[in-house]
PDB file of C-alpha atoms in Angstrom:
ATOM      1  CA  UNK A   1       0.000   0.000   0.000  1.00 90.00           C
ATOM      2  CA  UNK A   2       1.430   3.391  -0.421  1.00 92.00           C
ATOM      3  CA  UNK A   3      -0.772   5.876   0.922  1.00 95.00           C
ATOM      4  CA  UNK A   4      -4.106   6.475   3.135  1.00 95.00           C
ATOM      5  CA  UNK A   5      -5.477   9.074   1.292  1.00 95.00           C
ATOM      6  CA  UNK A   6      -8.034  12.060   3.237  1.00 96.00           C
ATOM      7  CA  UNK A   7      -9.716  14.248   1.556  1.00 95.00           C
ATOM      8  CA  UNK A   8     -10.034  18.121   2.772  1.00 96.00           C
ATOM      9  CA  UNK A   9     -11.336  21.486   2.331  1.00 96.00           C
ATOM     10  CA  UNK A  10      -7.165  22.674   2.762  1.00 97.00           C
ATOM     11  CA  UNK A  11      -4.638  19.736   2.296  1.00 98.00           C
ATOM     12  CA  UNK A  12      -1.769  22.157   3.723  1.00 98.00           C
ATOM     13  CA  UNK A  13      -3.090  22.941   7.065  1.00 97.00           C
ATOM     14  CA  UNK A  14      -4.788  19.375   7.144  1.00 98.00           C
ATOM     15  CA  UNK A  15      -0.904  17.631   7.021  1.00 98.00           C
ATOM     16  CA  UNK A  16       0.446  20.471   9.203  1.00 98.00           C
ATOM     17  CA  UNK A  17      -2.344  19.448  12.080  1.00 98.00           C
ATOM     18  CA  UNK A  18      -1.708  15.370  11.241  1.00 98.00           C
ATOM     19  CA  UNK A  19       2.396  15.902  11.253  1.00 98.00           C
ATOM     20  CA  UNK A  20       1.995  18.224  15.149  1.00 97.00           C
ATOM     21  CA  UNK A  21      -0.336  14.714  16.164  1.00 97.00           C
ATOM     22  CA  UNK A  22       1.989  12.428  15.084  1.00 97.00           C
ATOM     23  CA  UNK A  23       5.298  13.908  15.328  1.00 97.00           C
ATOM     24  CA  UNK A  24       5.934  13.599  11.312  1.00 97.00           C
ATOM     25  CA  UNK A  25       8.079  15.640   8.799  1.00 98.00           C
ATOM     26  CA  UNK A  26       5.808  17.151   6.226  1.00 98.00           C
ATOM     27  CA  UNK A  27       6.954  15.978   2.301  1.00 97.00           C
ATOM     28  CA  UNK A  28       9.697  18.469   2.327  1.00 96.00           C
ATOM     29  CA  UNK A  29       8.559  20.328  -1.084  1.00 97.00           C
ATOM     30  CA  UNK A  30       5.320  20.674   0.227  1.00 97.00           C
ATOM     31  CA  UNK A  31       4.002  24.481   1.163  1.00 97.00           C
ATOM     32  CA  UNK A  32       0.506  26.179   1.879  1.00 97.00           C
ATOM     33  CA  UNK A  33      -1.413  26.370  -0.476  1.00 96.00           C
ATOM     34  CA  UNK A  34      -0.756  22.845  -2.437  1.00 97.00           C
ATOM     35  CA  UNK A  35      -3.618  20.994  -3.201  1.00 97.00           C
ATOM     36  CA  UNK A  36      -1.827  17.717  -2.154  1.00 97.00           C
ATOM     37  CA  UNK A  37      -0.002  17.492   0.696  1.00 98.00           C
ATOM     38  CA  UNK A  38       1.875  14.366   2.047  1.00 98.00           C
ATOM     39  CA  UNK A  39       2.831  13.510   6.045  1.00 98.00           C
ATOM     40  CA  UNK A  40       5.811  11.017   5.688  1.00 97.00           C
ATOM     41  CA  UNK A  41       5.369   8.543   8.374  1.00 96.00           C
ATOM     42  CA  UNK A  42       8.518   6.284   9.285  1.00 95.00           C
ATOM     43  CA  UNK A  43       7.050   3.356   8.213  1.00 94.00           C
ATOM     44  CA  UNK A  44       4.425   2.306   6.310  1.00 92.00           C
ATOM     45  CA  UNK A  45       2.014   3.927   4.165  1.00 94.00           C
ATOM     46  CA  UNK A  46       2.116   7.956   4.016  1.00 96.00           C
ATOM     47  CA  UNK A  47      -0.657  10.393   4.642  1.00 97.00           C
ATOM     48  CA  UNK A  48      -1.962  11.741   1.432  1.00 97.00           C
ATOM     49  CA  UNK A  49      -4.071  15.052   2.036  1.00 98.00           C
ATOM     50  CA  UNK A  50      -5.746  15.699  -1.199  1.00 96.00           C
ATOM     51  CA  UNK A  51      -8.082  19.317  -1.396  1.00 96.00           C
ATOM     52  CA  UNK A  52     -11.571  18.983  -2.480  1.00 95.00           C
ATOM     53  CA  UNK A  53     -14.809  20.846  -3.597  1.00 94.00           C
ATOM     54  CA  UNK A  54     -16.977  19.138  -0.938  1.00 93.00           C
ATOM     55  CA  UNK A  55     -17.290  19.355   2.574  1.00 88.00           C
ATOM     56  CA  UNK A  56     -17.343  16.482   5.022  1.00 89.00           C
ATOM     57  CA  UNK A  57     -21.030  15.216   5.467  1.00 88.00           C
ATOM     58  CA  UNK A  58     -21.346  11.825   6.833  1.00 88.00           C
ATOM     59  CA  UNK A  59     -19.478   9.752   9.749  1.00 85.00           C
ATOM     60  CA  UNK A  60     -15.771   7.944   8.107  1.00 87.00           C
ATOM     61  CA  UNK A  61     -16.130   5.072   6.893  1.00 86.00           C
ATOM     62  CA  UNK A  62     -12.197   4.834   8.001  1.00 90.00           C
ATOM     63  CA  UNK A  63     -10.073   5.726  10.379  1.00 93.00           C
ATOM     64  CA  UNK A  64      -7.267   5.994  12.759  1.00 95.00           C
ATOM     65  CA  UNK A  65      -6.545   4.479  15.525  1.00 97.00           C
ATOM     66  CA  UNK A  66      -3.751   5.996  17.618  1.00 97.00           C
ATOM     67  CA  UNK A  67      -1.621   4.320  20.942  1.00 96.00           C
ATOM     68  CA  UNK A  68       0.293   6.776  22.026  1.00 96.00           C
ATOM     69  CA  UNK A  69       3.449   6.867  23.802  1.00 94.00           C
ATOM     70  CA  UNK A  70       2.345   8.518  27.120  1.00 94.00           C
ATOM     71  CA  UNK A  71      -0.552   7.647  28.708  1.00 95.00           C
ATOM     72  CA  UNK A  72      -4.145   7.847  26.880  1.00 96.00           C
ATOM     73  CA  UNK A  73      -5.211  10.434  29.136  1.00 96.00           C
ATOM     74  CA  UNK A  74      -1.895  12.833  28.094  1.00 97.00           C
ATOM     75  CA  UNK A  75      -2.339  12.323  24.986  1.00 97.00           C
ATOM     76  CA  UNK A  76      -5.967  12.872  24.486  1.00 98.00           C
ATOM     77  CA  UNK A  77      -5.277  16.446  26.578  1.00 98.00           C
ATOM     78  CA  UNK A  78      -2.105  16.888  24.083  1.00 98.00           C
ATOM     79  CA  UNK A  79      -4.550  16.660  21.166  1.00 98.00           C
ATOM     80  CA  UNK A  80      -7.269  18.614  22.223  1.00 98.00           C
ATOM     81  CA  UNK A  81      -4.646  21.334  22.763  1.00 98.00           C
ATOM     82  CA  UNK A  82      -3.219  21.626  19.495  1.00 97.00           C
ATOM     83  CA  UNK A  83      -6.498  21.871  17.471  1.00 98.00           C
ATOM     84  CA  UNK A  84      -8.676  18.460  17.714  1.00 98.00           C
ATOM     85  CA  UNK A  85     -12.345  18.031  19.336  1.00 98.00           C
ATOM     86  CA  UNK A  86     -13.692  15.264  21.715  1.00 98.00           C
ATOM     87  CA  UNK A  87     -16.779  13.656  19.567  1.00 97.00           C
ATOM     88  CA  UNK A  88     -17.389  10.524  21.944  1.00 97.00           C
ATOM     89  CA  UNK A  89     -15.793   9.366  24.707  1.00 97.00           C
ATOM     90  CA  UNK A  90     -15.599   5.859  25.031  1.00 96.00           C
ATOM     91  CA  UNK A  91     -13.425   5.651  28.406  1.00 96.00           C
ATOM     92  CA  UNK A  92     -14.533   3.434  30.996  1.00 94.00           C
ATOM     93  CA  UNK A  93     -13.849   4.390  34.855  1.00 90.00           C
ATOM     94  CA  UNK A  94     -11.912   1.159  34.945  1.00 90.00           C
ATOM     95  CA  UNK A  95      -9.133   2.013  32.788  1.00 89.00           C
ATOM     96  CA  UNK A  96     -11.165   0.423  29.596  1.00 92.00           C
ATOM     97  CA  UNK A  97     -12.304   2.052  26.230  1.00 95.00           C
ATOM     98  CA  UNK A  98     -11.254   4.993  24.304  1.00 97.00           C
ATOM     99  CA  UNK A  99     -11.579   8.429  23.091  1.00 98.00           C
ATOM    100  CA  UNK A 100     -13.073   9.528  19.507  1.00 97.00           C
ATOM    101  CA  UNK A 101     -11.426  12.437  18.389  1.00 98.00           C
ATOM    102  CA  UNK A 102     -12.068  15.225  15.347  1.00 97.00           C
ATOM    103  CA  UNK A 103      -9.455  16.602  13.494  1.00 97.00           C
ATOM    104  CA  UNK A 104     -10.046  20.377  12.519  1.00 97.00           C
ATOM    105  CA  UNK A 105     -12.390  19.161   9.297  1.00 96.00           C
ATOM    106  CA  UNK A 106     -13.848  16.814  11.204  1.00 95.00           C
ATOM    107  CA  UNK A 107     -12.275  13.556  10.330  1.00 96.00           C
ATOM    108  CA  UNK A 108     -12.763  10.934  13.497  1.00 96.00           C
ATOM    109  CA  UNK A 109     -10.031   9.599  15.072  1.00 97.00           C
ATOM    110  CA  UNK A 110      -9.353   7.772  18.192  1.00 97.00           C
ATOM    111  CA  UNK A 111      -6.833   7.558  20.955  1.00 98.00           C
ATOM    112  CA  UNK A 112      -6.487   4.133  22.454  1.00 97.00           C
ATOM    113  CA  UNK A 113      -4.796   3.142  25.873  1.00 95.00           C
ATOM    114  CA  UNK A 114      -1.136   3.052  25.953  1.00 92.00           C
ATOM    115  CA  UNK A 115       0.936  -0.093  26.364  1.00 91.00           C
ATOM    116  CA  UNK A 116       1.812   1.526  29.749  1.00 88.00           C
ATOM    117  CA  UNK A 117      -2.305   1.975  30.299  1.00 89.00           C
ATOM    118  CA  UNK A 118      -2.891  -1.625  29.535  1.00 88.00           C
ATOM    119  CA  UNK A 119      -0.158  -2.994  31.902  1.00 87.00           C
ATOM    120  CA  UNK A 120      -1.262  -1.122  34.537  1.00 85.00           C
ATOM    121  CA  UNK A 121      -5.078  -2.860  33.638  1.00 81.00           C
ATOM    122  CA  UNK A 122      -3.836  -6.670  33.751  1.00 78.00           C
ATOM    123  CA  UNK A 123      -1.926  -6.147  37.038  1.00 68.00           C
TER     124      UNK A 123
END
């Protein structure tokens, strides 16, 4: 596979939102304003912002699903800092669940537990 591919209303300031989340260069000749705009993840596929005509309407049909590095509840503050929007949150008082997360065009995303989160769970 070589790219997920999200469409947007402004591919720049999509990828510059997606590359602060996930700590990810930008496509180094990419620059506001361009209709296409990559985030070049370490490995794997890329993230392909591509601009278009229509807004957002309906719930994604895809998504992604992030673990971060710190602890679920960090990073869901982290992310809600730099631009995204709680949409549902899923987290149980046990530990359990997760939080679903908008990007600024509204794309759903969510934050799982961390592998430091789910230790903590099964001991």
């Amino acid at each position: 596979m070589q790219n997920v591919a999200i469409d947007c209303a402004d591919a720049y300031e999509l990828a510059r939102f997606w590359s602060e989340v996930l700590g990810c260069p930008l496509h180094r000749e990419d620059k506001p304003g361009d209709p296409e705009t990559e985030v070049m993840l370490p490995e794997g596929p890329l993230l392909h912002f591509n601009q278009v005509p229509e807004p957002k309407t309906i719930k994604n049909r895809l998504h992604l699903c992030l673990r971060p590095k710190t602890t679920r509840e960090e990073e869901v503050e982290r992310l809600l800092n730099v631009g995204a929007t709680l949409v549902d949150d899923r987290r149980e008082s046990d530990g359990a669940g997760w939080a679903v997360l908008a990007d600024p065009e509204g794309n759903e995303f969510c934050v799982l537990r961390s592998e430091a989160d789910r230790a903590a769970m099964s001991s």
